[in-house]
């Protein structure tokens, strides 16, 4: 049976063509899903605009909005096993990893609910005798939320929760390859009591459905997580419309090992930072810089750890890496590995797809380590979005920082050292939005997240994340009985 869309609070078939959701591990069909037509998009946005303006939502107290988000968090947690399984079927990540993403989504909804209850407007007057001023925040209106395929449930709740907490309506356009979890989230928000019209989930191609949504005159903010090329395209649309954006884009994150680093801690952390999620993460630590004094020792241990990683069916226990999202992406990753060889790189481990036995029908690629390249090589400058680590040597801190910053991206970085002074100094010098010291890929919903340079615009998460979905207004109240003086 073809899956229905959630259009302005109603479940019905989209009027676009039907697509198939497939399981990347064996290419079996998960479901057939209807997609949105131009008429569906128009209806969803028109009703969203009515819904956020309606007094029963616009005037609802923050704690009443928070109540819905608390319930969303409870439902997600109660269904963690089922949702983890669905997320794994969507994108091929191991169950242990998708379970973490599901619980992260629940924690996000709960945090935003709590933060929503603490938001206050301000009395901004400077004791003027004849007037007082106040600063208030209003919803922006209809928000277009466009999410990626690598961590859908976490990305989607990270946008939905603050946007709804701020009093907006949201049109969610999930990645075409991973639409199942978004449709399930619509059911959860519906069960939690979200009024009709405030959420629609419209499935379809980004170039068709996504473009039509963001170009609609009633859409007043674009929140996008995905590739830099698409992000730049959306930024142009937003500029033409004079609307705000939140763009969390690509990365080519440097990881740095100082001479005094704990080798075992750092090697295991670096392997996790690049090979978890099969490298399909914008924050993946894909460029590794090792000090020359420990280069050989460290690299030997890192290769040992990498060779010990278990690649397998994502529904099996104790699997470190599942499949890539599809064959087309696997081929893209492999092309970069072949390019690295052409550029003079040496593959120390990995460098090939798994194509026999249980892997024959899926999209599996071995964790790969490449040496012998300079930072100017294409595989060091372009985002591969796969389990490929390029390792380089450095001799001094000044050279290190120059190389680490020599990238159009600036999303994240990792530093491994026992010296907090060096860690602080280098972290401040790096042109990135997030720095991990002696850890990697750890997240807190309370910490703002976003990138420098081509890695994006704006910040998500944190208490102020709700305000990014609102606009500020100043109100002046006259206190004097005297009329305004004429300027003559």
Short mmCIF file of C-alpha atoms in Angstrom, two decimals:
data_model
loop_
_atom_site.label_atom_id
_atom_site.label_comp_id
_atom_site.label_asym_id
_atom_site.label_seq_id
_atom_site.Cartn_x
_atom_site.Cartn_y
_atom_site.Cartn_z
CA UNK A 1 0.00 0.00 0.00
CA UNK A 2 1.32 3.44 -0.93
CA UNK A 3 2.12 5.64 2.09
CA UNK A 4 0.18 8.87 2.53
CA UNK A 5 1.62 12.32 3.21
CA UNK A 6 0.77 14.58 6.13
CA UNK A 7 -0.69 17.69 4.51
CA UNK A 8 -1.86 20.45 6.86
CA UNK A 9 -2.94 17.97 9.52
CA UNK A 10 -4.60 15.51 7.13
CA UNK A 11 -3.32 12.12 5.97
CA UNK A 12 -3.83 11.53 2.27
CA UNK A 13 -2.00 10.47 -0.86
CA UNK A 14 0.15 13.09 -2.47
CA UNK A 15 -0.71 13.92 -6.03
CA UNK A 16 2.86 13.50 -7.30
CA UNK A 17 4.46 10.30 -8.56
CA UNK A 18 5.16 7.32 -6.29
CA UNK A 19 8.72 6.59 -5.08
CA UNK A 20 10.27 3.60 -3.34
CA UNK A 21 12.08 3.61 -0.01
CA UNK A 22 14.83 0.96 -0.05
CA UNK A 23 17.03 -0.61 2.63
CA UNK A 24 20.67 0.23 1.77
CA UNK A 25 21.96 -3.02 3.29
CA UNK A 26 20.31 -5.26 0.67
CA UNK A 27 18.31 -2.91 -1.58
CA UNK A 28 15.01 -4.50 -0.50
CA UNK A 29 11.93 -2.28 -0.63
CA UNK A 30 10.78 -0.72 2.64
CA UNK A 31 7.70 1.01 1.27
CA UNK A 32 6.17 2.94 -1.59
CA UNK A 33 5.55 6.60 -0.80
CA UNK A 34 3.44 9.17 -2.58
CA UNK A 35 5.05 12.54 -3.26
CA UNK A 36 3.74 16.09 -3.18
CA UNK A 37 2.41 17.92 -6.22
CA UNK A 38 2.33 21.69 -6.76
CA UNK A 39 -1.28 21.67 -5.55
CA UNK A 40 -0.30 19.81 -2.37
CA UNK A 41 2.46 22.32 -1.67
CA UNK A 42 0.15 25.28 -2.20
CA UNK A 43 -2.48 23.79 0.11
CA UNK A 44 0.01 22.94 2.85
CA UNK A 45 1.60 26.39 2.88
CA UNK A 46 -1.68 28.30 2.69
CA UNK A 47 -3.08 26.35 5.63
CA UNK A 48 0.21 26.69 7.54
CA UNK A 49 -0.03 30.46 7.16
CA UNK A 50 -3.57 30.41 8.54
CA UNK A 51 -2.59 28.07 11.40
CA UNK A 52 0.29 30.10 12.85
CA UNK A 53 -1.75 33.30 12.66
CA UNK A 54 -4.74 31.73 14.45
CA UNK A 55 -5.22 33.09 18.00
CA UNK A 56 -5.35 29.61 19.52
CA UNK A 57 -1.70 29.09 18.49
CA UNK A 58 -0.29 32.61 18.22
CA UNK A 59 -1.58 33.51 21.69
CA UNK A 60 -0.86 30.16 23.31
CA UNK A 61 1.35 30.53 26.37
CA UNK A 62 4.90 29.15 26.14
CA UNK A 63 4.24 26.49 28.78
CA UNK A 64 1.28 25.26 26.71
CA UNK A 65 3.47 24.87 23.63
CA UNK A 66 6.08 23.21 25.83
CA UNK A 67 3.49 20.67 26.98
CA UNK A 68 3.21 19.37 23.41
CA UNK A 69 6.98 19.03 23.09
CA UNK A 70 7.26 17.20 26.41
CA UNK A 71 4.68 14.73 25.15
CA UNK A 72 6.59 14.34 21.87
CA UNK A 73 9.71 13.45 23.87
CA UNK A 74 7.80 10.90 25.94
CA UNK A 75 6.30 9.21 22.87
CA UNK A 76 9.68 9.02 21.11
CA UNK A 77 11.30 7.44 24.16
CA UNK A 78 8.46 4.95 24.57
CA UNK A 79 8.91 3.87 20.94
CA UNK A 80 12.72 3.94 20.84
CA UNK A 81 13.16 0.37 19.59
CA UNK A 82 10.60 0.71 16.82
CA UNK A 83 11.90 4.10 15.69
CA UNK A 84 15.51 2.91 15.76
CA UNK A 85 14.57 0.01 13.52
CA UNK A 86 12.76 2.35 11.12
CA UNK A 87 15.73 4.74 11.00
CA UNK A 88 18.07 1.84 10.25
CA UNK A 89 15.81 0.66 7.45
CA UNK A 90 15.80 4.21 6.11
CA UNK A 91 19.55 4.80 5.86
CA UNK A 92 21.48 1.65 6.81
CA UNK A 93 23.08 2.84 10.03
CA UNK A 94 23.71 0.22 12.74
CA UNK A 95 20.91 -0.12 15.29
CA UNK A 96 23.12 1.00 18.17
CA UNK A 97 23.76 4.26 16.33
CA UNK A 98 20.16 4.91 15.31
CA UNK A 99 19.05 4.21 18.88
CA UNK A 100 21.35 7.03 19.97
CA UNK A 101 19.84 9.33 17.34
CA UNK A 102 16.30 8.54 18.47
CA UNK A 103 17.11 9.22 22.11
CA UNK A 104 18.87 12.42 21.03
CA UNK A 105 15.68 13.55 19.28
CA UNK A 106 13.68 12.93 22.46
CA UNK A 107 16.22 14.90 24.50
CA UNK A 108 16.05 17.77 22.00
CA UNK A 109 12.27 18.01 22.26
CA UNK A 110 12.48 17.96 26.06
CA UNK A 111 15.24 20.59 26.20
CA UNK A 112 13.45 22.94 23.82
CA UNK A 113 10.26 22.54 25.85
CA UNK A 114 12.11 23.55 29.01
CA UNK A 115 13.86 26.45 27.26
CA UNK A 116 10.56 27.62 25.81
CA UNK A 117 9.17 28.04 29.32
CA UNK A 118 12.08 30.31 30.31
CA UNK A 119 11.91 32.78 27.42
CA UNK A 120 11.11 36.30 28.57
CA UNK A 121 10.73 39.58 26.76
CA UNK A 122 12.59 42.64 28.00
CA UNK A 123 11.87 46.04 29.47
CA UNK A 124 14.56 48.05 27.68
CA UNK A 125 13.80 51.60 28.86
CA UNK A 126 16.70 53.79 30.06
CA UNK A 127 14.53 55.64 32.61
CA UNK A 128 13.28 58.15 30.03
CA UNK A 129 10.69 60.40 31.77
CA UNK A 130 8.20 60.52 28.92
CA UNK A 131 8.25 56.98 27.44
CA UNK A 132 9.26 53.40 28.09
CA UNK A 133 10.43 50.71 25.68
CA UNK A 134 9.91 46.98 25.51
CA UNK A 135 11.46 44.33 23.29
CA UNK A 136 9.32 41.36 22.28
CA UNK A 137 9.81 38.40 19.95
CA UNK A 138 7.25 37.33 17.35
CA UNK A 139 7.09 34.22 15.14
CA UNK A 140 8.50 34.57 11.64
CA UNK A 141 5.54 32.61 10.23
CA UNK A 142 5.87 29.63 7.88
CA UNK A 143 9.24 27.86 8.10
CA UNK A 144 10.65 25.56 5.42
CA UNK A 145 12.68 22.81 7.12
CA UNK A 146 14.77 20.68 4.75
CA UNK A 147 16.66 17.77 6.27
CA UNK A 148 19.40 15.31 5.16
CA UNK A 149 19.47 11.53 4.88
CA UNK A 150 22.36 10.80 7.22
CA UNK A 151 20.73 11.57 10.63
CA UNK A 152 17.08 12.32 9.82
CA UNK A 153 15.26 12.00 13.13
CA UNK A 154 17.84 14.06 15.03
CA UNK A 155 17.97 16.77 12.34
CA UNK A 156 14.20 16.94 12.00
CA UNK A 157 13.38 17.33 15.68
CA UNK A 158 16.24 19.82 15.96
CA UNK A 159 14.32 22.03 13.52
CA UNK A 160 10.71 21.21 14.37
CA UNK A 161 10.95 21.70 18.13
CA UNK A 162 12.37 25.26 18.23
CA UNK A 163 10.34 26.43 15.24
CA UNK A 164 7.07 25.29 16.82
CA UNK A 165 8.13 26.54 20.26
CA UNK A 166 8.57 29.96 18.68
CA UNK A 167 4.97 29.94 17.46
CA UNK A 168 5.59 29.12 13.81
CA UNK A 169 4.19 26.57 11.36
CA UNK A 170 6.60 24.19 9.61
CA UNK A 171 6.69 22.59 6.17
CA UNK A 172 9.10 19.66 6.54
CA UNK A 173 10.77 18.35 3.39
CA UNK A 174 12.79 15.25 4.29
CA UNK A 175 15.48 13.74 2.09
CA UNK A 176 13.83 11.65 -0.59
CA UNK A 177 15.85 8.58 0.42
CA UNK A 178 14.84 8.75 4.10
CA UNK A 179 11.25 9.91 4.27
CA UNK A 180 9.81 7.16 6.48
CA UNK A 181 11.00 8.57 9.80
CA UNK A 182 9.69 12.06 8.95
CA UNK A 183 6.21 10.68 8.28
CA UNK A 184 6.37 8.79 11.57
CA UNK A 185 7.33 12.01 13.36
CA UNK A 186 4.20 13.64 11.94
CA UNK A 187 2.14 10.93 13.65
CA UNK A 188 3.96 11.58 16.91
CA UNK A 189 3.36 15.34 16.83
CA UNK A 190 -0.27 14.69 15.92
CA UNK A 191 -0.63 12.31 18.88
CA UNK A 192 0.99 14.89 21.15
CA UNK A 193 -1.77 17.37 20.33
CA UNK A 194 -0.22 19.72 17.78
CA UNK A 195 -3.07 21.70 16.15
CA UNK A 196 -3.86 20.99 12.51
CA UNK A 197 -2.05 22.98 9.86
CA UNK A 198 1.07 23.70 11.89
CA UNK A 199 3.00 20.79 10.40
CA UNK A 200 3.11 19.23 6.95
CA UNK A 201 5.52 16.56 5.71
CA UNK A 202 5.97 16.82 1.95
CA UNK A 203 8.02 14.10 0.27
CA UNK A 204 9.70 14.51 -3.11
CA UNK A 205 12.79 15.64 -4.97
CA UNK A 206 14.60 18.61 -3.50
CA UNK A 207 14.94 20.23 -6.91
CA UNK A 208 11.18 20.05 -7.39
CA UNK A 209 9.33 19.94 -4.06
CA UNK A 210 12.05 21.67 -2.03
CA UNK A 211 12.43 24.49 -4.55
CA UNK A 212 8.69 25.06 -4.77
CA UNK A 213 8.41 25.27 -0.98
CA UNK A 214 11.25 27.75 -0.41
CA UNK A 215 10.21 29.99 -3.32
CA UNK A 216 6.64 30.31 -2.06
CA UNK A 217 5.95 33.92 -0.97
CA UNK A 218 4.41 32.85 2.35
CA UNK A 219 7.55 30.99 3.49
CA UNK A 220 9.55 33.36 5.69
CA UNK A 221 12.52 31.27 6.84
CA UNK A 222 14.60 28.44 5.39
CA UNK A 223 16.27 25.98 7.74
CA UNK A 224 18.46 23.58 5.79
CA UNK A 225 20.98 20.88 6.63
CA UNK A 226 22.82 19.35 3.70
CA UNK A 227 25.43 19.97 1.02
CA UNK A 228 27.11 23.31 0.37
CA UNK A 229 26.04 23.50 -3.29
CA UNK A 230 22.36 23.21 -2.37
CA UNK A 231 22.86 25.55 0.57
CA UNK A 232 24.31 28.22 -1.69
CA UNK A 233 21.33 27.82 -4.06
CA UNK A 234 18.90 28.25 -1.15
CA UNK A 235 20.81 31.30 0.08
CA UNK A 236 20.27 32.96 -3.31
CA UNK A 237 16.54 32.29 -3.07
CA UNK A 238 16.45 33.67 0.46
CA UNK A 239 18.38 36.77 -0.61
CA UNK A 240 15.89 37.47 -3.40
CA UNK A 241 13.01 37.11 -0.92
CA UNK A 242 14.83 38.97 1.91
CA UNK A 243 14.14 36.16 4.36
CA UNK A 244 16.36 34.59 7.01
CA UNK A 245 18.18 31.28 6.72
CA UNK A 246 19.85 28.69 8.89
CA UNK A 247 22.26 26.71 6.73
CA UNK A 248 24.25 23.84 8.23
CA UNK A 249 26.40 22.63 5.35
CA UNK A 250 29.43 20.52 4.48
CA UNK A 251 32.74 19.99 6.22
CA UNK A 252 36.28 18.73 5.81
CA UNK A 253 37.18 18.72 9.46
CA UNK A 254 40.80 18.57 10.65
CA UNK A 255 41.82 16.35 13.55
CA UNK A 256 45.12 17.20 15.22
CA UNK A 257 47.41 14.96 17.27
CA UNK A 258 50.01 16.80 19.35
CA UNK A 259 53.23 15.09 20.51
CA UNK A 260 51.96 14.70 24.09
CA UNK A 261 48.63 13.08 23.16
CA UNK A 262 47.45 9.87 24.80
CA UNK A 263 48.01 7.63 21.76
CA UNK A 264 45.44 4.98 22.62
CA UNK A 265 42.73 7.49 23.53
CA UNK A 266 43.42 9.60 20.44
CA UNK A 267 43.64 6.71 17.97
CA UNK A 268 40.33 5.23 19.10
CA UNK A 269 38.69 8.66 19.15
CA UNK A 270 39.92 9.50 15.67
CA UNK A 271 38.69 6.17 14.27
CA UNK A 272 35.27 6.88 15.78
CA UNK A 273 35.30 10.45 14.48
CA UNK A 274 35.72 9.41 10.86
CA UNK A 275 34.34 5.87 10.60
CA UNK A 276 31.18 6.03 12.72
CA UNK A 277 28.16 6.62 10.49
CA UNK A 278 30.41 5.12 7.76
CA UNK A 279 31.88 8.61 7.44
CA UNK A 280 28.54 9.98 6.26
CA UNK A 281 28.59 12.96 8.60
CA UNK A 282 29.29 16.61 7.87
CA UNK A 283 31.45 16.77 11.02
CA UNK A 284 33.50 13.64 10.23
CA UNK A 285 37.17 14.16 11.09
CA UNK A 286 38.40 13.43 7.58
CA UNK A 287 41.79 15.22 7.61
CA UNK A 288 44.28 13.96 10.20
CA UNK A 289 47.43 15.89 11.13
CA UNK A 290 49.99 13.98 13.25
CA UNK A 291 53.14 15.52 14.70
CA UNK A 292 56.23 14.09 12.98
CA UNK A 293 57.77 12.93 16.28
CA UNK A 294 55.00 10.35 16.85
CA UNK A 295 53.79 9.92 13.27
CA UNK A 296 54.91 6.33 12.63
CA UNK A 297 53.93 5.04 16.07
CA UNK A 298 50.53 6.67 15.98
CA UNK A 299 49.71 5.69 12.43
CA UNK A 300 50.60 2.06 13.10
CA UNK A 301 48.16 1.92 16.00
CA UNK A 302 45.43 3.72 14.04
CA UNK A 303 45.70 1.25 11.16
CA UNK A 304 45.45 -1.66 13.64
CA UNK A 305 42.26 -0.22 15.13
CA UNK A 306 40.77 0.47 11.71
CA UNK A 307 41.45 -3.07 10.47
CA UNK A 308 39.62 -4.35 13.54
CA UNK A 309 36.41 -2.46 12.84
CA UNK A 310 33.47 -4.69 11.96
CA UNK A 311 31.55 -3.80 8.80
CA UNK A 312 28.29 -5.68 8.53
CA UNK A 313 24.54 -5.80 8.31
CA UNK A 314 23.23 -2.82 10.34
CA UNK A 315 20.67 -4.96 12.15
CA UNK A 316 23.38 -7.25 13.57
CA UNK A 317 24.83 -6.64 17.02
CA UNK A 318 28.38 -5.33 17.53
CA UNK A 319 28.67 -3.84 14.04
CA UNK A 320 30.76 -0.66 13.83
CA UNK A 321 29.85 0.32 10.27
CA UNK A 322 26.74 -0.41 8.25
CA UNK A 323 26.14 0.37 4.60
CA UNK A 324 26.45 3.60 2.68
CA UNK A 325 23.17 5.18 1.64
CA UNK A 326 23.13 3.71 -1.91
CA UNK A 327 25.25 2.45 -4.79
CA UNK A 328 25.58 5.85 -6.41
CA UNK A 329 27.10 7.26 -3.25
CA UNK A 330 29.40 4.24 -2.86
CA UNK A 331 30.68 4.83 -6.38
CA UNK A 332 31.29 8.48 -5.57
CA UNK A 333 33.33 7.52 -2.49
CA UNK A 334 35.35 4.99 -4.51
CA UNK A 335 36.06 7.57 -7.23
CA UNK A 336 37.69 9.77 -4.59
CA UNK A 337 39.84 6.88 -3.40
CA UNK A 338 40.96 6.19 -6.98
CA UNK A 339 41.65 9.91 -7.42
CA UNK A 340 43.79 9.87 -4.27
CA UNK A 341 45.89 7.09 -5.80
CA UNK A 342 46.28 9.11 -9.00
CA UNK A 343 47.41 12.10 -6.93
CA UNK A 344 50.13 9.97 -5.34
CA UNK A 345 48.35 8.70 -2.26
CA UNK A 346 48.94 5.29 -0.70
CA UNK A 347 46.03 3.28 0.69
CA UNK A 348 47.18 1.71 3.98
CA UNK A 349 43.94 -0.14 4.61
CA UNK A 350 40.51 -0.41 2.98
CA UNK A 351 40.00 1.32 -0.32
CA UNK A 352 37.41 -1.02 -1.77
CA UNK A 353 33.78 -2.03 -1.65
CA UNK A 354 32.55 -5.29 -0.14
CA UNK A 355 30.67 -7.11 -2.86
CA UNK A 356 30.44 -10.81 -1.98
CA UNK A 357 28.33 -12.96 0.34
CA UNK A 358 26.12 -10.98 2.70
CA UNK A 359 27.39 -7.73 1.17
CA UNK A 360 26.50 -8.55 -2.44
CA UNK A 361 23.19 -6.68 -2.56
CA UNK A 362 24.16 -3.73 -0.38
CA UNK A 363 26.39 -0.67 -0.47
CA UNK A 364 29.28 -1.48 1.86
CA UNK A 365 32.73 0.14 1.78
CA UNK A 366 35.75 -0.66 3.93
CA UNK A 367 37.12 1.98 6.30
CA UNK A 368 40.00 3.56 4.41
CA UNK A 369 43.22 5.33 5.42
CA UNK A 370 45.32 7.18 2.85
CA UNK A 371 48.77 8.73 3.27
CA UNK A 372 51.32 10.44 1.05
CA UNK A 373 49.27 13.48 0.04
CA UNK A 374 49.55 17.21 0.67
CA UNK A 375 46.68 19.26 2.02
CA UNK A 376 46.19 20.80 -1.45
CA UNK A 377 45.10 17.45 -2.93
CA UNK A 378 41.48 17.26 -4.03
CA UNK A 379 40.65 14.50 -1.56
CA UNK A 380 41.88 16.83 1.20
CA UNK A 381 39.87 19.79 -0.03
CA UNK A 382 36.57 18.24 -1.17
CA UNK A 383 34.00 16.58 1.04
CA UNK A 384 33.90 12.82 0.36
CA UNK A 385 31.15 12.03 2.90
CA UNK A 386 32.35 8.49 3.36
CA UNK A 387 34.73 6.32 5.44
CA UNK A 388 37.94 7.83 4.02
CA UNK A 389 40.65 9.39 6.20
CA UNK A 390 43.62 11.26 4.73
CA UNK A 391 46.65 11.42 7.05
CA UNK A 392 49.33 14.12 6.93
CA UNK A 393 52.42 15.01 8.93
CA UNK A 394 53.29 18.38 10.49
CA UNK A 395 56.32 19.77 12.33
CA UNK A 396 55.29 23.00 14.05
CA UNK A 397 52.17 24.67 15.37
CA UNK A 398 52.21 27.61 12.96
CA UNK A 399 52.36 25.30 9.95
CA UNK A 400 49.67 23.09 11.48
CA UNK A 401 47.17 25.92 11.95
CA UNK A 402 47.83 27.21 8.44
CA UNK A 403 47.13 23.79 6.94
CA UNK A 404 44.11 23.08 9.14
CA UNK A 405 42.55 26.40 8.12
CA UNK A 406 43.46 25.95 4.45
CA UNK A 407 39.98 24.80 3.45
CA UNK A 408 36.81 26.40 2.17
CA UNK A 409 35.01 24.57 5.01
CA UNK A 410 34.95 25.41 8.70
CA UNK A 411 32.52 23.16 10.52
CA UNK A 412 34.44 21.26 13.19
CA UNK A 413 37.86 20.13 14.41
CA UNK A 414 39.43 17.81 16.96
CA UNK A 415 42.54 18.28 19.12
CA UNK A 416 44.31 15.53 21.06
CA UNK A 417 46.76 16.71 23.71
CA UNK A 418 47.47 16.60 27.44
CA UNK A 419 48.18 20.36 27.52
CA UNK A 420 45.12 22.52 28.12
CA UNK A 421 47.19 25.60 27.23
CA UNK A 422 48.00 24.25 23.77
CA UNK A 423 44.44 23.00 23.31
CA UNK A 424 43.02 26.42 24.15
CA UNK A 425 45.48 28.29 21.92
CA UNK A 426 44.94 26.05 18.90
CA UNK A 427 41.17 25.84 19.33
CA UNK A 428 40.95 29.64 19.26
CA UNK A 429 43.10 29.79 16.12
CA UNK A 430 41.04 27.27 14.16
CA UNK A 431 38.40 28.72 11.81
CA UNK A 432 35.60 26.32 12.71
CA UNK A 433 32.29 26.39 14.56
CA UNK A 434 32.94 23.45 16.93
CA UNK A 435 36.16 22.15 18.49
CA UNK A 436 36.42 18.88 20.39
CA UNK A 437 39.38 18.42 22.74
CA UNK A 438 40.29 14.82 23.64
CA UNK A 439 36.93 13.62 22.34
CA UNK A 440 34.95 13.78 19.11
CA UNK A 441 31.34 13.83 17.89
CA UNK A 442 29.95 14.47 21.36
CA UNK A 443 26.92 16.77 21.35
CA UNK A 444 24.86 18.80 23.75
CA UNK A 445 21.56 20.33 22.69
CA UNK A 446 22.41 23.30 24.90
CA UNK A 447 25.54 24.18 22.86
CA UNK A 448 25.03 26.23 19.65
CA UNK A 449 26.08 24.45 16.45
CA UNK A 450 27.00 25.77 13.02
CA UNK A 451 29.91 26.47 10.73
CA UNK A 452 32.31 29.10 9.44
CA UNK A 453 32.99 29.85 5.76
CA UNK A 454 31.33 27.41 3.32
CA UNK A 455 30.08 25.27 6.20
CA UNK A 456 27.06 27.48 6.72
CA UNK A 457 25.27 30.48 8.13
CA UNK A 458 23.59 30.82 11.51
CA UNK A 459 23.44 28.57 14.54
CA UNK A 460 21.06 25.87 15.71
CA UNK A 461 20.47 24.41 19.18
CA UNK A 462 20.96 26.14 22.51
CA UNK A 463 18.43 28.28 24.33
CA UNK A 464 18.73 30.98 21.68
CA UNK A 465 17.92 28.44 18.98
CA UNK A 466 14.23 29.21 19.54
CA UNK A 467 14.85 32.92 18.97
CA UNK A 468 16.43 32.13 15.59
CA UNK A 469 12.89 31.20 14.49
CA UNK A 470 11.50 34.52 15.74
CA UNK A 471 11.87 38.20 14.93
CA UNK A 472 12.41 41.01 17.38
CA UNK A 473 10.05 43.95 17.77
CA UNK A 474 10.49 47.14 19.82
CA UNK A 475 7.45 48.77 21.41
CA UNK A 476 7.44 52.37 22.72
CA UNK A 477 4.86 53.49 25.28
CA UNK A 478 4.34 57.20 25.86
CA UNK A 479 4.10 58.25 29.54
CA UNK A 480 3.71 62.00 29.15
CA UNK A 481 0.42 63.92 28.94
CA UNK A 482 2.13 66.50 26.74
CA UNK A 483 1.93 66.25 22.92
CA UNK A 484 5.09 65.61 20.93
CA UNK A 485 7.07 68.78 20.30
CA UNK A 486 7.39 69.96 16.71
CA UNK A 487 10.91 70.29 15.33
CA UNK A 488 10.84 73.90 14.21
#
